[in-house]
């Protein structure tokens, strides 16, 4: 029987805890006498209230609630091995009654390729490891076990393709796959193209040493082959433990017929590539065509009835499992040529028409090109390199057809024709929205073909042609600007020493876009190589500035170009066409200089005004130019004609 204050005190959590600890932990020999026993459930109520929220004591119950305390006799009779029932919590603590997080189902469900029948047992766990642990995307599977004769990689070939996120991911994941096969299945796989950590450190150290010897900051050229990036690792192994040595072959009569690899076992190849490398090579399309030809040949050899193309494509599709994300990227003959993989597909389609299945048809003339075999790319009619009027030259579709004929039909062309075709590609009219991308792709294919034929494509004249054609293209925009910056970066890396005509072409191209920063940068090219500028460079610079009618630009040009002209060794004198261009530039800079030179005022308001007129900047310059001309005119007409040229 507890008083009301005692019962109220039990409403405090700390008081309840203290009471419970005293009841549970008090020894039986302490002589503690409990209160009169009552048949109640007060202790379980407090225990439940302390550990759970399933039941709480209402305010009306608090007044009549009493604590039942176990007597000493009950504690003595209780087995020591059994814990006190009153001290044992019932249910789950309230702070653990939290529902586990429920993640929404993934909206992107990846469908892995189905394992072919009779495939080795290692293929199923390996496919799961490639997707889940290696993290490769866009996994495709090619069942090439029906190839006859078998591929050079090995008999009964099963090939997997996967895309990595980066070059680092490529090498790390490929190395882990090799170690996983060795550790779990005792398979010695070979990884061609894999660069290990030790080899990478060695290559980087050699590159740093090379850069130090060359006196440059780095020896790594963006986009170049520096020996530290492959973009492609081929992991391959055989399920027969590598026992694929050549053995003797005998025909049906028992006669010796030669040697060959044992057809036992299955060869498994995992092609790990970066996205750019995979799109460039397009190996799925290549192997798909090889498999199609092999099936056609097999049916013909066995004497079976030929099937139509639709049925053959369905048969090939059953053995080539390509993810849906890559289904649209598989090239077809009807698509326009946009990258080198398209050209490989076209060459493969033409090569498949001959009986020996060689790739020489790609360099022969097809029947559709017999009419064009006698013609070659002709030089541009405009010798200055300027674009032809709209509608007068070939359009972009005709240039695409010409590039295709050069690559597939082997139309001959030389260095001059190469530059003229590049000019026509950039300047040909087109109504396409992505004309700039198409032009760059065609030029890239043409340069690749020229390099394969042994032509020089990275010389000064080619750099100038690319810059000149891109800047004056009707599709000039963001993409061509980026291409222009890339070419100029290569020009700076090669330290191109352009001649007089090449500099004039660059200045003309930059002036057409009013890119005066690059215009004057091209004008300064001779001084970088300690060469004197010729008469025509100064003439063109003065005439271009005068044509702008911009007084500020003419003033800035005269202030630094004219002093360099007269201080050059030998000095360049303002005679002939240079005199006319310089005088026109002075007229824009100071329109009153000519009048003040020939008609000076008779009287001045002060001596200060007279001095100002005498020291007027461009009047003084014009006076000097006229005096030089008068002096040279006395030397004779021969000297004048020499400068006029």
XYZ file of C-alpha atoms in Angstrom:
645
model
C 0.000 0.000 0.000
C 1.683 3.041 -1.195
C 0.706 6.572 -0.582
C -0.329 8.890 -3.287
C 3.028 10.786 -3.365
C 4.879 7.493 -3.778
C 2.649 6.467 -6.625
C 3.056 9.861 -8.262
C 6.807 9.567 -7.940
C 6.698 6.330 -9.873
C 5.501 8.270 -12.914
C 9.095 9.447 -13.345
C 11.196 7.184 -15.547
C 14.297 7.533 -13.337
C 12.335 6.501 -10.256
C 10.937 3.485 -12.046
C 14.432 2.416 -13.108
C 15.757 2.750 -9.574
C 12.916 0.630 -8.160
C 13.421 -2.087 -10.730
C 17.180 -2.280 -10.093
C 16.552 -2.511 -6.339
C 14.053 -5.352 -6.748
C 16.106 -7.414 -9.202
C 19.590 -7.011 -7.729
C 18.812 -7.151 -3.938
C 20.207 -10.416 -2.389
C 17.835 -12.871 -0.678
C 19.737 -12.885 2.640
C 19.247 -9.246 3.353
C 16.210 -9.906 5.523
C 14.066 -7.693 3.376
C 10.377 -8.079 4.107
C 8.044 -7.250 1.329
C 4.707 -5.655 1.558
C 1.618 -7.878 1.691
C 1.284 -9.866 -1.447
C -1.505 -9.170 -3.826
C -2.566 -10.908 -6.965
C -1.756 -8.144 -9.383
C 0.159 -7.505 -12.580
C 1.806 -4.231 -11.624
C 5.448 -5.244 -12.241
C 4.821 -6.555 -15.757
C 2.945 -3.326 -16.453
C 5.957 -1.245 -15.401
C 8.300 -3.526 -17.293
C 6.230 -3.204 -20.417
C 5.990 0.531 -20.000
C 9.741 0.827 -19.635
C 10.703 -1.375 -22.583
C 7.790 -1.022 -24.946
C 5.022 1.237 -26.002
C 2.460 -1.510 -26.361
C 0.664 -0.503 -23.131
C 0.728 2.673 -21.087
C -0.806 3.405 -17.728
C -3.729 5.717 -17.935
C -3.984 8.561 -15.413
C -7.036 6.947 -13.808
C -5.035 3.796 -13.008
C -2.106 5.587 -11.385
C -3.959 6.240 -8.128
C -4.831 2.572 -7.412
C -1.698 1.034 -8.834
C 0.601 -0.670 -6.377
C 3.932 -2.333 -6.902
C 4.036 -6.034 -6.202
C 7.391 -6.934 -4.656
C 8.484 -10.541 -4.507
C 8.854 -11.948 -0.997
C 12.009 -13.475 0.437
C 10.523 -16.993 0.447
C 9.693 -16.781 -3.261
C 13.220 -15.665 -4.007
C 14.640 -18.631 -2.025
C 12.325 -21.127 -3.750
C 13.136 -19.769 -7.214
C 15.700 -21.770 -9.150
C 19.054 -19.971 -9.514
C 19.289 -21.029 -13.123
C 16.032 -19.378 -14.083
C 16.091 -15.594 -14.417
C 13.469 -13.560 -12.709
C 10.401 -13.252 -14.898
C 9.788 -9.720 -13.738
C 13.263 -8.577 -14.975
C 12.919 -10.053 -18.432
C 11.674 -7.602 -21.037
C 8.787 -8.668 -23.155
C 8.603 -7.816 -26.865
C 10.957 -5.594 -28.910
C 12.302 -2.349 -27.400
C 10.552 0.713 -28.668
C 13.675 2.148 -30.176
C 14.061 -0.966 -32.347
C 10.525 -0.889 -33.650
C 11.536 0.772 -36.927
C 10.562 -0.603 -40.304
C 13.539 -1.387 -42.547
C 13.992 0.988 -45.496
C 12.215 -0.023 -48.632
C 13.977 0.951 -51.826
C 11.818 1.583 -54.874
C 12.264 -0.929 -57.677
C 14.875 0.040 -60.234
C 13.464 1.574 -63.406
C 16.496 0.452 -65.407
C 16.513 -3.318 -65.659
C 19.576 -4.706 -67.410
C 18.939 -7.814 -69.467
C 22.049 -9.969 -69.622
C 22.694 -12.257 -72.594
C 21.454 -15.824 -72.361
C 24.107 -18.489 -72.016
C 24.257 -20.738 -75.123
C 23.553 -24.424 -74.901
C 26.464 -26.759 -74.078
C 28.569 -23.783 -72.987
C 31.285 -24.398 -70.360
C 30.148 -24.133 -66.751
C 32.462 -21.221 -66.090
C 30.553 -18.930 -68.476
C 27.538 -18.403 -66.189
C 29.424 -17.245 -63.053
C 31.887 -15.334 -65.216
C 29.081 -13.383 -66.885
C 27.675 -12.510 -63.462
C 31.129 -11.447 -62.254
C 31.689 -9.282 -65.347
C 28.429 -7.433 -64.787
C 28.268 -7.147 -60.992
C 31.910 -7.007 -59.845
C 33.778 -5.674 -62.864
C 31.023 -3.148 -63.671
C 31.080 -3.539 -67.455
C 28.120 -2.130 -69.381
C 26.378 -3.032 -72.647
C 27.421 -6.675 -72.512
C 26.889 -8.606 -75.732
C 27.542 -12.273 -76.494
C 28.480 -13.867 -79.812
C 28.232 -17.640 -80.244
C 30.760 -18.309 -83.012
C 31.067 -22.068 -82.567
C 29.593 -22.634 -86.045
C 32.488 -20.896 -87.814
C 34.115 -23.169 -90.384
C 37.083 -22.936 -90.508
C 37.412 -21.825 -86.873
C 38.729 -18.379 -86.021
C 42.416 -17.779 -85.349
C 41.609 -17.151 -81.691
C 40.706 -20.806 -81.223
C 38.063 -23.449 -81.937
C 34.472 -23.323 -80.685
C 34.654 -19.611 -80.022
C 32.341 -17.772 -77.611
C 33.001 -14.042 -77.454
C 31.802 -11.480 -74.910
C 31.934 -7.705 -75.330
C 31.750 -5.125 -72.543
C 32.219 -1.365 -72.222
C 34.288 0.207 -69.445
C 33.898 3.702 -68.052
C 37.514 4.835 -68.462
C 41.023 3.683 -69.287
C 41.781 3.133 -65.612
C 38.613 1.078 -65.152
C 39.578 -0.976 -68.206
C 42.947 -2.145 -66.898
C 41.922 -2.584 -63.258
C 38.830 -4.656 -64.066
C 40.653 -6.779 -66.670
C 43.435 -7.572 -64.213
C 40.886 -8.568 -61.578
C 39.141 -10.890 -64.047
C 42.398 -12.708 -64.780
C 43.104 -13.133 -61.057
C 39.502 -14.232 -60.396
C 39.734 -16.984 -63.009
C 43.072 -18.148 -61.613
C 41.889 -18.145 -57.992
C 38.456 -19.745 -58.383
C 38.755 -21.982 -61.437
C 42.523 -22.522 -61.844
C 42.350 -21.049 -65.368
C 45.425 -19.312 -66.775
C 43.870 -16.580 -68.906
C 45.885 -14.256 -71.114
C 45.110 -10.536 -71.248
C 46.433 -8.906 -74.422
C 46.748 -5.124 -74.130
C 46.696 -5.075 -70.321
C 49.006 -2.537 -68.691
C 49.812 -3.453 -65.110
C 50.670 -0.963 -62.344
C 54.390 -1.684 -62.573
C 54.493 -1.330 -66.343
C 52.470 1.893 -66.156
C 54.928 3.431 -63.690
C 57.818 2.440 -65.941
C 56.215 4.016 -69.027
C 55.382 7.229 -67.168
C 58.930 7.474 -65.859
C 60.299 7.100 -69.375
C 57.917 9.765 -70.680
C 59.030 12.192 -67.972
C 62.649 11.495 -68.806
C 61.971 12.058 -72.503
C 60.182 15.336 -71.783
C 63.099 16.490 -69.644
C 65.594 15.744 -72.430
C 63.420 17.563 -74.983
C 63.030 20.577 -72.709
C 59.235 20.485 -72.703
C 56.696 20.352 -69.922
C 55.236 17.047 -71.043
C 55.799 14.440 -73.720
C 52.137 13.401 -73.750
C 50.265 14.666 -76.804
C 46.465 14.803 -76.370
C 44.847 12.104 -78.475
C 48.206 10.587 -79.392
C 49.561 7.084 -78.834
C 51.823 7.521 -75.828
C 52.084 3.845 -74.960
C 50.034 4.251 -71.778
C 46.552 3.928 -73.242
C 45.171 1.055 -75.283
C 41.397 1.343 -74.948
C 41.115 -2.393 -75.572
C 42.038 -5.480 -73.512
C 41.355 -8.982 -74.871
C 41.109 -11.656 -72.160
C 41.061 -15.144 -73.667
C 41.394 -18.721 -72.419
C 40.433 -22.244 -73.413
C 38.223 -24.570 -71.414
C 40.421 -27.592 -72.222
C 43.199 -26.345 -69.977
C 45.188 -24.709 -72.749
C 45.869 -28.002 -74.571
C 45.341 -26.710 -78.101
C 48.623 -27.705 -79.711
C 48.706 -28.568 -83.375
C 48.173 -32.206 -84.218
C 48.306 -34.233 -87.416
C 45.191 -34.346 -89.569
C 44.099 -37.265 -91.747
C 41.360 -37.419 -94.346
C 38.649 -40.085 -94.735
C 40.958 -42.443 -96.611
C 43.560 -42.342 -93.840
C 46.054 -40.251 -95.788
C 47.995 -37.505 -94.056
C 46.487 -34.103 -94.861
C 48.487 -31.674 -92.701
C 48.499 -30.107 -89.281
C 45.875 -28.192 -87.388
C 44.730 -27.151 -83.937
C 42.768 -29.649 -81.930
C 39.034 -28.837 -82.131
C 38.413 -29.975 -78.551
C 37.429 -27.540 -75.860
C 35.842 -24.101 -76.093
C 37.690 -20.832 -76.545
C 36.231 -17.966 -74.527
C 37.217 -14.386 -75.326
C 36.207 -11.311 -73.322
C 36.668 -8.064 -75.242
C 36.897 -5.178 -72.736
C 36.912 -1.790 -74.465
C 36.262 1.847 -73.738
C 33.196 3.373 -75.339
C 35.148 5.364 -77.939
C 37.255 2.358 -78.900
C 34.237 0.093 -79.172
C 32.394 2.521 -81.423
C 35.483 2.963 -83.570
C 36.199 -0.728 -84.145
C 32.607 -2.043 -84.280
C 33.797 -5.634 -83.894
C 30.267 -6.953 -83.406
C 29.398 -5.953 -86.974
C 32.617 -7.501 -88.283
C 32.063 -10.870 -86.584
C 28.392 -10.809 -87.502
C 29.306 -10.574 -91.190
C 31.917 -13.336 -90.846
C 29.385 -15.626 -89.180
C 26.818 -14.906 -91.887
C 29.252 -15.812 -94.646
C 30.277 -18.973 -92.807
C 26.670 -20.130 -92.493
C 26.039 -19.484 -96.189
C 29.141 -21.402 -97.178
C 28.301 -24.297 -94.834
C 24.855 -24.785 -96.339
C 26.311 -24.671 -99.830
C 29.001 -27.243 -98.976
C 26.501 -29.594 -97.360
C 24.251 -29.326 -100.394
C 21.358 -27.850 -98.479
C 18.807 -25.535 -99.981
C 19.708 -21.869 -99.946
C 17.659 -19.643 -97.674
C 16.609 -16.058 -98.190
C 18.259 -13.100 -96.493
C 15.503 -12.654 -93.902
C 15.815 -16.228 -92.662
C 19.591 -15.991 -92.671
C 19.488 -12.767 -90.658
C 17.181 -14.430 -88.131
C 19.600 -17.354 -87.830
C 22.516 -15.007 -87.260
C 20.526 -12.927 -84.745
C 19.915 -16.070 -82.662
C 23.671 -16.432 -82.184
C 24.514 -12.740 -81.799
C 23.003 -11.167 -78.680
C 23.474 -7.389 -78.755
C 21.880 -5.154 -76.074
C 19.077 -2.839 -77.096
C 21.216 0.229 -76.368
C 23.636 -0.843 -79.118
C 21.068 -2.105 -81.611
C 20.802 1.320 -83.275
C 24.576 1.722 -83.539
C 25.079 -1.404 -85.648
C 25.898 -0.044 -89.076
C 24.083 -0.981 -92.237
C 24.834 -0.357 -95.910
C 21.981 2.143 -96.216
C 23.371 4.525 -93.622
C 25.609 7.408 -94.759
C 29.323 7.102 -94.084
C 29.928 8.925 -90.811
C 32.880 7.127 -89.219
C 35.615 4.602 -90.107
C 33.544 1.667 -88.861
C 30.921 2.441 -91.534
C 33.629 2.219 -94.155
C 34.779 -1.131 -92.793
C 31.225 -2.397 -93.057
C 30.935 -1.210 -96.663
C 34.242 -2.826 -97.561
C 33.174 -6.058 -95.902
C 29.855 -6.111 -97.804
C 31.617 -5.662 -101.124
C 34.278 -8.221 -100.237
C 31.584 -10.783 -99.411
C 30.417 -10.816 -103.052
C 33.509 -12.625 -104.327
C 34.038 -16.360 -104.031
C 37.405 -16.372 -102.259
C 36.174 -13.968 -99.544
C 39.220 -11.738 -99.738
C 39.069 -8.050 -98.923
C 40.578 -6.979 -102.253
C 37.181 -5.996 -103.648
C 37.291 -2.889 -101.478
C 40.119 -1.596 -103.695
C 38.569 -2.643 -106.984
C 35.988 -0.816 -109.006
C 32.438 -1.933 -108.442
C 30.022 -1.974 -111.433
C 28.345 1.204 -110.192
C 31.662 3.031 -110.355
C 32.840 1.937 -113.790
C 31.599 5.192 -115.269
C 33.676 7.198 -112.806
C 36.876 5.163 -113.165
C 38.319 7.497 -115.754
C 37.835 10.604 -113.680
C 39.832 11.775 -110.682
C 39.301 14.585 -108.221
C 40.022 17.754 -110.153
C 41.732 20.785 -108.680
C 39.575 23.706 -107.696
C 39.035 26.277 -110.394
C 39.948 29.070 -107.993
C 43.693 29.170 -107.493
C 43.437 31.596 -104.617
C 41.578 29.049 -102.512
C 38.458 31.140 -102.235
C 35.094 29.421 -102.150
C 33.150 29.107 -105.343
C 29.754 30.764 -105.622
C 26.759 28.950 -104.246
C 25.414 26.465 -106.766
C 28.553 26.564 -108.944
C 30.436 23.768 -107.138
C 29.473 20.285 -105.954
C 27.189 19.981 -102.962
C 27.942 18.052 -99.786
C 26.147 14.910 -100.977
C 28.349 14.749 -104.065
C 31.466 15.200 -101.925
C 30.360 12.317 -99.691
C 29.996 10.129 -102.784
C 33.447 11.214 -103.985
C 35.093 10.348 -100.649
C 33.366 6.966 -100.715
C 34.700 6.318 -104.229
C 38.225 7.294 -103.164
C 38.147 4.890 -100.230
C 36.306 1.922 -101.683
C 37.028 2.177 -105.397
C 40.612 3.340 -105.107
C 40.369 6.495 -107.233
C 43.906 7.942 -107.456
C 44.665 11.457 -106.234
C 47.781 13.431 -105.343
C 48.707 16.078 -102.773
C 47.205 19.023 -104.683
C 43.986 17.151 -105.353
C 43.768 16.229 -101.666
C 43.813 19.880 -100.639
C 41.284 20.836 -103.302
C 38.871 18.115 -102.167
C 39.210 19.345 -98.572
C 38.364 22.895 -99.694
C 35.312 21.667 -101.580
C 34.124 19.610 -98.585
C 34.221 22.598 -96.273
C 32.715 25.072 -98.746
C 30.162 22.956 -100.592
C 26.543 24.087 -100.100
C 24.338 21.978 -97.866
C 20.905 22.314 -96.255
C 21.643 19.848 -93.434
C 21.423 21.064 -89.840
C 24.487 19.014 -88.847
C 26.510 19.978 -91.904
C 29.553 20.933 -89.796
C 29.722 17.472 -88.210
C 29.350 15.825 -91.606
C 32.114 17.974 -93.102
C 34.534 17.155 -90.286
C 33.769 13.430 -90.572
C 34.405 13.445 -94.334
C 37.689 15.342 -93.947
C 38.781 12.926 -91.213
C 38.077 9.931 -93.471
C 39.886 11.553 -96.387
C 42.984 12.335 -94.312
C 43.014 8.790 -92.950
C 42.901 7.383 -96.476
C 45.685 9.735 -97.603
C 47.853 8.656 -94.677
C 47.258 4.994 -95.528
C 48.479 5.725 -99.063
C 51.705 7.235 -97.745
C 50.894 10.878 -98.409
C 52.153 13.687 -96.174
C 49.212 15.200 -94.328
C 50.880 17.016 -91.403
C 52.822 19.696 -93.214
C 52.584 23.489 -93.271
C 50.535 23.651 -96.455
C 47.962 21.185 -95.095
C 47.636 23.140 -91.835
C 46.993 26.343 -93.759
C 44.476 24.608 -96.032
C 42.531 23.209 -93.065
C 42.449 26.560 -91.251
C 41.590 28.492 -94.393
C 38.811 26.085 -95.426
C 37.260 25.796 -91.953
C 37.209 29.538 -91.303
C 35.637 30.362 -94.655
C 33.102 27.516 -94.494
C 29.384 28.438 -94.616
C 28.846 26.059 -91.657
C 31.320 27.913 -89.456
C 30.142 27.656 -85.865
C 30.967 26.076 -82.521
C 32.128 22.733 -83.929
C 34.360 24.246 -86.594
C 35.733 26.719 -84.059
C 36.771 23.821 -81.839
C 38.361 22.055 -84.814
C 40.189 25.288 -85.655
C 41.584 25.499 -82.107
C 42.792 21.909 -82.294
C 44.615 22.526 -85.575
C 46.200 25.695 -84.212
C 47.357 23.748 -81.162
C 49.122 21.270 -83.453
C 50.629 24.158 -85.403
C 52.104 25.610 -82.220
C 53.415 22.221 -81.102
C 55.163 21.694 -84.448
C 56.421 25.320 -84.536
C 55.389 25.734 -88.175
C 57.586 28.175 -90.113
C 55.170 29.416 -92.792
C 56.356 31.137 -95.931
C 55.086 34.422 -97.374
C 52.164 32.971 -99.358
C 50.973 30.773 -96.487
C 50.974 33.715 -94.079
C 48.945 35.766 -96.555
C 46.389 32.964 -96.816
C 46.066 32.758 -93.037
C 45.705 36.526 -92.696
C 43.056 36.569 -95.438
C 41.072 33.821 -93.723
C 41.209 35.493 -90.307
C 40.302 38.869 -91.786
C 37.179 37.374 -93.372
C 35.957 36.495 -89.843
C 37.346 39.743 -88.354
C 39.482 37.701 -85.981
C 42.079 40.403 -85.540
C 43.938 38.656 -82.714
C 44.847 35.715 -84.927
C 45.298 38.087 -87.893
C 48.151 39.918 -86.172
C 49.474 36.659 -84.691
C 49.938 35.329 -88.226
C 51.564 38.649 -89.214
C 54.158 38.184 -86.431
C 55.136 34.676 -87.615
C 58.354 35.715 -89.479
C 59.738 37.560 -86.451
C 59.492 34.383 -84.346
C 61.979 32.730 -86.676
C 64.126 35.872 -87.086
C 63.082 36.368 -90.682
C 62.366 39.644 -92.413
C 58.855 40.323 -93.623
C 58.325 40.814 -97.294
C 56.870 43.822 -99.018
C 53.483 42.180 -99.613
C 52.770 41.448 -95.916
C 52.955 45.114 -94.975
C 50.880 46.062 -98.001
C 48.146 43.590 -97.124
C 48.126 44.627 -93.451
C 47.752 48.357 -94.269
C 45.125 47.738 -96.941
C 43.075 45.488 -94.638
C 43.115 48.051 -91.840
C 42.136 50.831 -94.252
C 39.213 48.754 -95.574
C 37.778 48.426 -92.063
C 37.317 52.271 -91.865
C 38.037 51.918 -88.150
C 40.116 54.876 -86.982
C 41.192 53.247 -83.717
C 42.453 50.083 -85.413
C 44.359 52.065 -88.033
C 46.006 54.206 -85.357
C 47.150 51.144 -83.381
C 48.461 49.448 -86.528
C 50.441 52.487 -87.681
C 52.015 52.998 -84.284
C 53.731 49.613 -84.185
C 53.782 48.270 -87.766
C 55.436 51.304 -89.388
C 58.369 51.440 -86.903
C 59.051 47.746 -87.475
C 58.894 48.306 -91.234
C 61.522 51.048 -91.284
C 63.768 49.406 -88.647
C 63.867 46.052 -90.435
C 67.164 45.044 -92.025
C 67.085 45.817 -94.868
C 64.348 48.412 -94.297
C 61.113 48.208 -96.274
C 60.440 51.504 -98.061
C 56.969 52.853 -98.771
C 57.068 52.646 -102.548
C 54.518 51.466 -105.078
C 51.551 49.487 -103.773
C 52.866 49.701 -100.207
C 52.845 53.505 -100.475
C 49.208 53.534 -101.572
C 48.113 51.135 -98.814
C 50.030 53.065 -96.139
C 48.630 56.369 -97.305
C 45.069 54.980 -97.256
C 45.601 53.801 -93.689
C 46.905 57.259 -92.693
C 43.816 58.908 -94.206
C 41.585 56.758 -91.968
C 43.709 57.469 -88.893
C 43.844 61.241 -89.557
C 41.469 62.450 -92.304
C 42.929 66.009 -92.242
C 46.583 64.973 -92.604
C 46.629 65.179 -96.417
C 45.004 68.612 -96.511
C 47.255 70.007 -93.760
C 50.347 68.698 -95.543
C 49.642 70.456 -98.838
C 47.676 73.459 -97.546
C 49.069 74.483 -94.173
C 47.424 77.527 -92.519
C 49.112 80.896 -93.158
C 48.709 82.245 -89.666
C 48.523 80.675 -86.216
C 46.922 82.048 -83.090
C 49.973 81.193 -81.030
C 53.330 79.516 -81.178
C 51.779 76.565 -79.340
C 49.337 75.947 -82.199
C 52.178 76.040 -84.681
C 54.155 73.470 -82.695
C 51.119 71.251 -82.358
C 50.622 71.255 -86.104
C 54.292 70.573 -86.709
C 54.320 67.615 -84.272
C 50.946 66.203 -85.290
C 51.498 62.423 -85.216
C 50.163 61.232 -88.541
C 50.874 64.476 -90.360
C 54.486 63.994 -89.378
C 54.303 60.367 -90.545
C 52.784 61.372 -93.884
C 55.447 64.032 -94.346
C 58.135 61.382 -93.780
C 56.535 58.991 -96.245
C 56.260 61.665 -98.916
C 59.874 62.734 -98.411
C 61.082 59.118 -98.790
C 59.109 58.743 -101.975
C 60.546 61.963 -103.417
C 64.079 60.801 -102.642
C 63.591 57.446 -104.297
C 61.913 58.978 -107.329
C 65.184 60.689 -108.131
C 66.991 57.319 -108.326
C 65.279 56.422 -111.571
C 62.394 54.482 -112.935
C 64.193 51.121 -112.576
C 64.159 51.376 -108.791
C 60.520 52.453 -108.793
C 59.485 49.505 -110.951
C 61.363 47.122 -108.651
C 59.425 48.322 -105.595
C 56.128 48.403 -107.470
C 56.506 44.678 -108.118
